[in-house]
Short mmCIF file of C-alpha atoms and ligand atoms in Angstrom, two decimals:
data_model
loop_
_atom_site.label_atom_id
_atom_site.label_comp_id
_atom_site.label_asym_id
_atom_site.label_seq_id
_atom_site.Cartn_x
_atom_site.Cartn_y
_atom_site.Cartn_z
CA MET A 1199 40.88 -6.50 14.71
CA SER A 1200 39.23 -5.55 11.38
CA VAL A 1201 35.50 -5.46 11.16
CA LEU A 1202 35.90 -7.85 8.25
CA ASP A 1203 36.96 -10.52 10.78
CA LEU A 1204 33.24 -10.67 11.58
CA ALA A 1205 32.38 -11.57 7.96
CA ARG A 1206 32.14 -15.01 6.53
CA PRO A 1207 35.71 -16.25 5.72
CA ASP A 1208 34.50 -17.97 2.51
CA ILE A 1209 33.05 -14.63 1.38
CA ARG A 1210 36.25 -12.82 2.14
CA ALA A 1211 38.09 -15.37 0.05
CA LEU A 1212 35.61 -15.38 -2.81
CA GLN A 1213 36.73 -14.67 -6.31
CA PRO A 1214 34.07 -12.25 -7.46
CA TYR A 1215 32.37 -12.31 -10.91
CA SER A 1216 34.10 -9.92 -13.14
CA SER A 1217 31.66 -8.32 -15.63
CA ALA A 1218 32.60 -6.97 -18.99
CA ARG A 1219 31.78 -3.39 -17.86
CA MET A 1220 34.19 -3.76 -14.88
CA GLU A 1221 37.07 -5.13 -16.83
CA ALA A 1222 37.18 -2.38 -19.44
CA SER A 1223 35.56 0.98 -19.97
CA GLY A 1224 36.30 4.20 -21.91
CA GLY A 1225 36.45 2.76 -25.45
CA ARG A 1226 34.02 3.98 -28.17
CA VAL A 1227 33.36 0.82 -30.01
CA LEU A 1228 31.91 -1.56 -27.49
CA LEU A 1229 32.23 -5.25 -28.62
CA ASN A 1230 32.98 -6.86 -25.27
CA ALA A 1231 29.57 -7.56 -23.63
CA ASN A 1232 27.44 -9.20 -26.34
CA GLU A 1233 25.08 -6.22 -26.20
CA SER A 1234 22.93 -5.06 -29.12
CA ALA A 1235 24.40 -2.19 -31.10
CA TRP A 1236 20.97 -0.65 -31.41
CA ALA A 1237 19.05 1.27 -28.77
CA PRO A 1238 15.50 0.03 -28.00
CA PRO A 1239 12.40 2.00 -28.91
CA GLY A 1240 11.60 4.97 -26.64
CA ASP A 1241 15.15 4.97 -25.28
CA HIS A 1242 15.39 8.81 -24.77
CA ASP A 1243 19.21 8.74 -24.79
CA LEU A 1244 19.34 6.23 -21.89
CA ALA A 1245 21.52 3.86 -23.96
CA CYS A 1246 19.59 0.88 -22.53
CA ASN A 1247 21.16 -1.44 -25.16
CA ARG A 1248 24.25 -1.21 -23.03
CA TYR A 1249 24.74 -2.74 -19.61
CA PRO A 1250 24.76 -0.10 -16.88
CA ASP A 1251 27.67 0.82 -14.80
CA PRO A 1252 27.64 -1.52 -11.71
CA GLN A 1253 28.05 1.56 -9.37
CA PRO A 1254 27.51 4.62 -11.46
CA ALA A 1255 29.93 7.34 -10.37
CA PRO A 1256 27.53 10.32 -10.77
CA LEU A 1257 24.98 8.64 -8.59
CA ILE A 1258 27.50 7.48 -5.99
CA ASP A 1259 28.87 11.03 -5.86
CA ALA A 1260 25.42 12.64 -5.54
CA LEU A 1261 24.52 10.22 -2.68
CA ALA A 1262 27.81 10.78 -0.97
CA ARG A 1263 27.19 14.52 -1.07
CA LEU A 1264 23.60 14.09 0.07
CA TYR A 1265 24.55 11.86 3.02
CA GLY A 1266 27.82 13.75 3.83
CA VAL A 1267 30.15 10.73 3.41
CA ARG A 1268 32.94 9.72 1.02
CA ALA A 1269 32.18 7.87 -2.24
CA SER A 1270 34.11 4.83 -0.98
CA GLN A 1271 31.63 4.61 1.97
CA VAL A 1272 28.66 4.20 -0.41
CA LEU A 1273 27.01 1.06 -1.86
CA VAL A 1274 23.91 1.63 -3.90
CA GLY A 1275 21.52 -1.19 -4.73
CA ARG A 1276 17.95 -2.11 -5.51
CA GLY A 1277 16.41 -0.60 -2.45
CA SER A 1278 17.78 -0.92 1.03
CA ASP A 1279 16.22 -4.34 1.06
CA GLU A 1280 19.03 -5.49 -1.18
CA ALA A 1281 21.64 -4.08 1.17
CA ILE A 1282 20.01 -5.91 4.11
CA ASP A 1283 20.18 -9.17 2.16
CA LEU A 1284 23.83 -8.57 1.16
CA LEU A 1285 24.79 -7.86 4.74
CA VAL A 1286 23.16 -11.00 6.08
CA ARG A 1287 24.70 -13.12 3.39
CA ALA A 1288 28.21 -11.65 3.88
CA PHE A 1289 28.24 -11.76 7.64
CA CYS A 1290 26.15 -14.82 8.72
CA ARG A 1291 27.28 -18.38 8.17
CA ALA A 1292 24.21 -20.53 7.50
CA GLY A 1293 23.06 -22.57 10.50
CA GLU A 1294 25.67 -20.92 12.75
CA ASP A 1295 25.53 -17.15 13.03
CA ALA A 1296 22.75 -14.79 14.11
CA ILE A 1297 21.28 -11.30 13.76
CA ALA A 1298 19.59 -9.35 16.51
CA ILE A 1299 16.44 -7.36 16.10
CA GLN A 1300 13.97 -5.50 18.41
CA PRO A 1301 10.30 -6.35 17.52
CA PRO A 1302 7.91 -4.97 16.63
CA THR A 1303 10.02 -3.81 13.71
CA PHE A 1304 10.58 -3.96 9.95
CA GLY A 1305 10.04 -7.54 8.70
CA MET A 1306 12.88 -7.80 6.11
CA TYR A 1307 15.71 -8.30 8.68
CA ALA A 1308 14.15 -11.59 9.89
CA VAL A 1309 13.18 -12.66 6.39
CA SER A 1310 16.67 -12.16 4.99
CA ALA A 1311 18.09 -14.02 8.00
CA HIS A 1312 15.68 -16.90 7.52
CA ILE A 1313 16.58 -17.20 3.86
CA GLN A 1314 20.20 -17.42 4.91
CA ASN A 1315 19.36 -19.86 7.68
CA ALA A 1316 20.77 -17.48 10.23
CA VAL A 1317 19.37 -17.41 13.77
CA VAL A 1318 17.17 -14.37 14.78
CA VAL A 1319 17.75 -13.21 18.30
CA THR A 1320 14.81 -10.95 19.41
CA VAL A 1321 14.98 -8.33 22.15
CA PRO A 1322 11.48 -6.78 22.25
CA LEU A 1323 11.08 -3.03 22.55
CA ALA A 1324 9.96 -1.79 25.93
CA ALA A 1325 6.14 -1.27 26.62
CA ASP A 1326 6.49 2.33 25.41
CA PHE A 1327 8.29 1.16 22.28
CA THR A 1328 11.66 2.61 23.31
CA LEU A 1329 14.85 0.65 22.70
CA ASP A 1330 16.55 -0.87 25.75
CA VAL A 1331 20.24 -0.72 24.85
CA ASP A 1332 21.34 -2.77 27.95
CA ALA A 1333 18.83 -5.50 27.10
CA VAL A 1334 20.07 -5.67 23.54
CA LEU A 1335 23.72 -5.85 24.78
CA ALA A 1336 22.89 -8.56 27.24
CA ALA A 1337 21.45 -10.68 24.40
CA ILE A 1338 24.52 -10.44 22.16
CA THR A 1339 26.24 -13.85 21.90
CA PRO A 1340 29.38 -14.50 19.83
CA ALA A 1341 27.03 -15.87 17.14
CA VAL A 1342 25.42 -12.47 16.62
CA LYS A 1343 27.19 -10.72 13.76
CA LEU A 1344 24.62 -8.06 12.88
CA VAL A 1345 22.45 -5.93 15.13
CA PHE A 1346 19.66 -4.15 13.28
CA VAL A 1347 18.19 -0.89 14.73
CA CYS A 1348 15.38 0.85 12.90
CA THR A 1349 15.00 4.58 13.55
CA PRO A 1350 12.41 5.91 13.20
CA ASN A 1351 11.10 2.47 13.73
CA ASN A 1352 8.63 0.84 11.36
CA PRO A 1353 5.81 0.27 12.32
CA THR A 1354 5.83 2.25 15.56
CA GLY A 1355 7.38 5.59 14.30
CA GLN A 1356 9.62 6.13 17.27
CA LEU A 1357 13.18 7.34 17.13
CA VAL A 1358 16.20 5.84 18.83
CA PRO A 1359 18.22 8.82 20.08
CA LEU A 1360 21.70 9.15 18.41
CA ARG A 1361 23.42 8.84 21.81
CA GLU A 1362 21.83 5.37 22.24
CA VAL A 1363 22.96 4.38 18.76
CA THR A 1364 26.44 5.55 19.58
CA ARG A 1365 26.50 3.72 22.87
CA LEU A 1366 25.44 0.52 21.04
CA ALA A 1367 28.09 0.95 18.35
CA GLN A 1368 30.74 1.57 21.00
CA ALA A 1369 29.76 -1.55 23.01
CA LEU A 1370 29.70 -3.65 19.89
CA VAL A 1371 33.18 -2.81 18.62
CA ASP A 1372 35.00 -6.08 17.74
CA ARG A 1373 31.76 -7.99 18.44
CA ALA A 1374 29.14 -7.14 15.81
CA LEU A 1375 28.21 -4.73 13.03
CA LEU A 1376 25.50 -2.34 14.00
CA VAL A 1377 23.21 -1.61 11.08
CA VAL A 1378 20.96 1.47 11.62
CA ASP A 1379 18.05 1.61 9.24
CA GLU A 1380 17.11 5.21 8.65
CA ALA A 1381 14.48 4.76 5.85
CA TYR A 1382 12.28 7.51 7.50
CA ILE A 1383 14.91 9.82 9.03
CA GLU A 1384 14.11 12.61 6.65
CA PHE A 1385 10.67 13.03 8.28
CA SER A 1386 12.23 13.40 11.78
CA ASP A 1387 14.05 16.06 13.66
CA ALA A 1388 16.94 13.73 14.45
CA PRO A 1389 20.45 13.86 13.18
CA SER A 1390 21.56 10.82 11.08
CA ALA A 1391 23.90 8.25 12.41
CA THR A 1392 26.08 9.06 9.38
CA SER A 1393 27.38 11.91 11.57
CA VAL A 1394 29.28 9.31 13.60
CA LEU A 1395 30.04 6.89 10.75
CA THR A 1396 33.81 7.55 10.72
CA GLN A 1397 34.07 6.98 14.46
CA PHE A 1398 33.10 3.32 14.23
CA ASP A 1399 34.27 0.75 11.63
CA ASN A 1400 31.41 -1.50 12.93
CA LEU A 1401 28.65 0.94 12.03
CA ALA A 1402 26.51 0.82 8.88
CA VAL A 1403 23.61 3.05 7.88
CA LEU A 1404 20.76 2.21 5.54
CA ARG A 1405 19.14 5.09 3.61
CA THR A 1406 16.67 4.94 0.82
CA LEU A 1407 15.12 7.06 -1.92
CA SER A 1408 11.85 5.15 -1.60
CA LYS A 1409 10.15 7.15 1.07
CA ALA A 1410 10.97 10.92 1.38
CA TRP A 1411 12.41 10.98 -2.16
CA ALA A 1412 9.30 9.52 -3.78
CA LEU A 1413 11.14 6.84 -5.71
CA ALA A 1414 9.87 3.58 -4.30
CA GLY A 1415 9.27 2.39 -7.87
CA ALA A 1416 12.82 3.00 -9.00
CA ARG A 1417 14.30 0.84 -6.20
CA ILE A 1418 17.29 2.92 -5.07
CA GLY A 1419 18.71 2.19 -1.63
CA THR A 1420 21.99 2.95 -0.12
CA LEU A 1421 24.34 1.39 2.47
CA LEU A 1422 26.77 3.74 4.08
CA ALA A 1423 29.66 2.07 5.96
CA ASN A 1424 33.37 1.63 6.49
CA GLU A 1425 35.05 1.32 3.10
CA GLU A 1426 36.24 -2.24 3.82
CA VAL A 1427 32.60 -3.34 4.41
CA ILE A 1428 31.49 -1.55 1.23
CA ALA A 1429 34.33 -3.17 -0.82
CA LEU A 1430 33.36 -6.60 0.47
CA LEU A 1431 29.73 -6.19 -0.46
CA ARG A 1432 30.56 -4.79 -3.86
CA ARG A 1433 32.29 -8.10 -4.57
CA ILE A 1434 29.07 -10.05 -3.94
CA MET A 1435 26.43 -7.81 -5.21
CA ALA A 1436 24.52 -8.64 -8.48
CA PRO A 1437 26.68 -7.68 -11.50
CA TYR A 1438 24.47 -4.86 -12.76
CA PRO A 1439 21.97 -4.03 -10.00
CA LEU A 1440 20.90 -0.56 -11.15
CA PRO A 1441 18.85 -0.15 -14.34
CA ARG A 1442 19.78 2.87 -16.33
CA PRO A 1443 16.24 4.48 -16.24
CA CYS A 1444 16.27 4.17 -12.44
CA VAL A 1445 19.70 5.87 -12.13
CA ALA A 1446 18.44 8.68 -14.40
CA LEU A 1447 15.38 9.17 -12.19
CA ALA A 1448 17.50 9.19 -9.06
CA LEU A 1449 19.84 11.79 -10.45
CA GLU A 1450 16.82 13.98 -11.30
CA ALA A 1451 15.42 13.56 -7.81
CA LEU A 1452 18.81 14.62 -6.38
CA SER A 1453 19.17 17.66 -8.51
CA GLU A 1454 18.65 21.07 -6.96
CA SER A 1455 15.01 21.34 -8.14
CA GLY A 1456 14.40 17.67 -7.19
CA GLN A 1457 15.73 18.34 -3.70
CA ALA A 1458 13.54 21.40 -3.28
CA ALA A 1459 10.49 19.46 -4.34
CA ALA A 1460 11.30 16.58 -1.85
CA ARG A 1461 11.75 19.20 0.98
CA GLY A 1462 8.35 20.72 0.18
CA HIS A 1463 6.64 17.29 0.30
CA ILE A 1464 8.47 16.44 3.55
CA ALA A 1465 7.20 19.67 5.12
CA ILE A 1466 3.60 18.81 4.14
CA VAL A 1467 3.94 15.29 5.51
CA ARG A 1468 5.20 16.59 8.81
CA GLU A 1469 2.40 19.08 9.07
CA GLN A 1470 -0.26 16.53 8.12
CA ARG A 1471 1.21 14.05 10.49
CA GLY A 1472 0.63 16.36 13.38
CA ARG A 1473 -2.82 17.24 12.23
CA MET A 1474 -3.81 13.60 11.79
CA ALA A 1475 -2.35 12.59 15.16
CA ARG A 1476 -4.44 15.22 16.96
CA ALA A 1477 -7.55 14.59 15.00
CA LEU A 1478 -7.39 10.75 15.32
CA ALA A 1479 -6.82 11.03 19.10
CA ASP A 1480 -10.32 12.55 19.33
CA VAL A 1481 -12.07 9.89 17.20
CA PRO A 1482 -14.31 7.54 19.24
CA GLY A 1483 -12.86 4.07 19.26
CA VAL A 1484 -9.24 5.24 19.06
CA ARG A 1485 -7.30 4.08 22.10
CA GLU A 1486 -3.95 5.68 21.32
CA VAL A 1487 -1.96 7.27 18.46
CA LEU A 1488 1.73 6.42 18.88
CA PRO A 1489 4.00 9.38 18.63
CA SER A 1490 5.58 9.24 15.14
CA GLN A 1491 8.72 10.77 13.59
CA ALA A 1492 7.96 8.97 10.28
CA ASN A 1493 5.44 9.47 7.43
CA PHE A 1494 2.91 7.12 9.03
CA LEU A 1495 1.01 6.75 12.32
CA ALA A 1496 0.46 3.55 14.29
CA VAL A 1497 -3.02 3.81 15.86
CA ARG A 1498 -4.65 1.56 18.46
CA PHE A 1499 -8.31 0.95 18.16
CA ASP A 1500 -11.03 -0.72 20.25
CA ASP A 1501 -11.73 -2.80 17.21
CA ALA A 1502 -8.93 -2.52 14.66
CA SER A 1503 -10.34 -5.15 12.31
CA ALA A 1504 -13.70 -3.46 12.08
CA VAL A 1505 -12.00 -0.05 11.36
CA TYR A 1506 -9.79 -1.73 8.74
CA ARG A 1507 -12.94 -3.11 6.92
CA ARG A 1508 -14.72 0.24 7.22
CA LEU A 1509 -11.85 2.05 5.64
CA LEU A 1510 -11.46 -0.61 2.92
CA GLY A 1511 -15.24 -0.36 2.24
CA ALA A 1512 -14.59 3.31 1.55
CA GLY A 1513 -11.72 2.45 -0.83
CA ILE A 1514 -8.91 3.29 1.65
CA VAL A 1515 -6.27 0.70 2.24
CA VAL A 1516 -4.22 0.96 5.40
CA ARG A 1517 -1.78 -1.57 6.93
CA ASP A 1518 -3.13 -4.03 9.38
CA ILE A 1519 -0.33 -4.46 11.85
CA GLN A 1520 -2.24 -6.54 14.50
CA ARG A 1521 0.07 -9.51 13.93
CA TYR A 1522 3.04 -7.57 15.34
CA PRO A 1523 3.92 -8.18 19.05
CA GLN A 1524 2.46 -5.49 21.34
CA LEU A 1525 0.39 -4.10 18.45
CA GLY A 1526 -2.55 -6.53 18.55
CA ASP A 1527 -5.02 -3.66 18.28
CA ALA A 1528 -3.21 -1.37 15.81
CA LEU A 1529 -3.36 -0.19 12.18
CA ARG A 1530 -0.62 1.69 10.45
CA ILE A 1531 -1.82 4.65 8.39
CA THR A 1532 0.50 6.32 5.93
CA VAL A 1533 0.26 10.13 5.75
CA GLY A 1534 -1.04 10.85 2.21
CA LEU A 1535 -2.24 13.91 0.36
CA PRO A 1536 -4.25 16.40 2.66
CA GLU A 1537 -7.47 15.40 0.93
CA GLU A 1538 -6.72 11.69 1.36
CA ASN A 1539 -6.01 12.17 5.09
CA GLU A 1540 -9.23 14.17 5.38
CA ARG A 1541 -11.15 11.26 3.79
CA VAL A 1542 -9.71 8.85 6.49
CA LEU A 1543 -11.03 11.23 9.19
CA ASP A 1544 -14.35 11.50 7.40
CA VAL A 1545 -14.77 7.75 7.40
CA LEU A 1546 -13.59 7.23 10.97
CA GLN A 1547 -15.88 9.99 12.23
CA ASN A 1548 -18.82 8.79 10.20
CA ARG A 1549 -18.99 12.13 8.48
CA THR A 1550 -19.44 10.68 4.97
CA GLN A 1551 -22.94 10.06 3.67
CA ASP A 1552 -21.79 7.78 0.84
CA SER A 1553 -18.16 6.98 1.36
CA CYS A 1554 -18.02 4.46 -1.44
CA ALA A 1555 -19.14 6.92 -4.00
CA LEU A 1556 -16.55 9.34 -2.79
CA ALA A 1557 -13.86 6.66 -2.83
CA ASP A 1558 -14.62 5.92 -6.44
CA GLY A 1559 -13.50 9.40 -7.20
CA ALA A 1560 -9.98 10.25 -5.96
CA VAL A 1561 -8.83 7.39 -3.81
CA ALA A 1562 -9.69 4.09 -5.43
CA GLY A 1563 -7.83 3.80 -8.72
CA GLN A 1564 -4.57 5.11 -7.14
CA PRO A 1565 -1.79 2.69 -6.24
CA SER A 1566 -1.47 2.09 -2.55
C1 PLP B 1088 10.45 0.82 3.37
C2 PLP B 1088 11.53 0.38 4.23
C3 PLP B 1088 12.74 -0.10 3.76
C4 PLP B 1088 12.88 -0.52 2.36
O1 PLP B 1088 13.29 0.40 1.59
P1 PLP B 1088 13.66 0.11 0.03
O2 PLP B 1088 14.88 1.02 -0.11
O3 PLP B 1088 12.45 0.53 -0.74
O4 PLP B 1088 14.06 -1.31 -0.14
C5 PLP B 1088 13.81 -0.35 4.61
N1 PLP B 1088 13.66 -0.24 5.92
C6 PLP B 1088 12.53 0.15 6.46
C7 PLP B 1088 12.36 0.29 7.88
C8 PLP B 1088 11.37 0.44 5.59
O5 PLP B 1088 10.17 0.77 6.18
#
């Protein structure tokens, strides 16, 4: 059985849109795409009067090298959010098929499923926020085409060990595609599931340049999977998903100096994460700091709403995650610059005399 037998038959049969840039390339006089012959102001050699390459080879190659896979196993799009959407649309027949998720987890899986009118099968994480592989497997019906696993999980920060991922992939062969979302894996000690990608044609891995690579604003996310899956999704993706300036920024980030900068920032985040976790645990009113392998901490408070308001009053915006199951008393705090983290501690420990005045300085004014 091919993994594509799990996909929607109408999508497999679909005649894809054939863009001008796909049909012909290499000429020097380009009169086939109704573009302007003149570059726009401030273009800096980006040639933005021309449509971009749908899947630019230099970026695909750089990502394939970074993630240790073949170029044919890479689909790059507008953030991993776009890949999630493409997967759901390609694999789930509206009103019939389903995805499986383990709440509390990232919200986009369910949102994409609801947009497609796919059913969402939920298997809650255990009380300690670990993933129960046997419970997930017990919930898989023939309607479930995609199983999403987020590791480290957002918003709890916990890892799913690779052996559990492998066990899931193995048990789902010929039944469902396992989609492992590794948006935060760079901040962890864990090996990526890409290391077992070639062992399973029903395994897909989501990676992104939005978090550790500091490019959330450029929207570059990657799906790594079996080449048949990649080829199928390339047929239904938007014709030109990647703006030329974003591709240029991504290539810069993936250059040798860009990678060195990212590694330096990741090291700071990891160090600060440990420091914040220890300091927060001693703050009065903190019930628990969940262990995190990501660039954020989920923290339980006696009164999370009051803490949220107090931080906001000091100009610090954190994520209120009280609406998530099992996290009714929690906030999610991203690890920021050392001085920003210090300010959080100052406010929570009531160390600031005039927190609003301080906030007007460095923190307020900055995008969250
Ligand atoms: C932030 C995040 C993403 C989205 O990443 P983009 O590449 O920016 O779309 C995906 N998954 C998880 C778990 C995230 O937290």
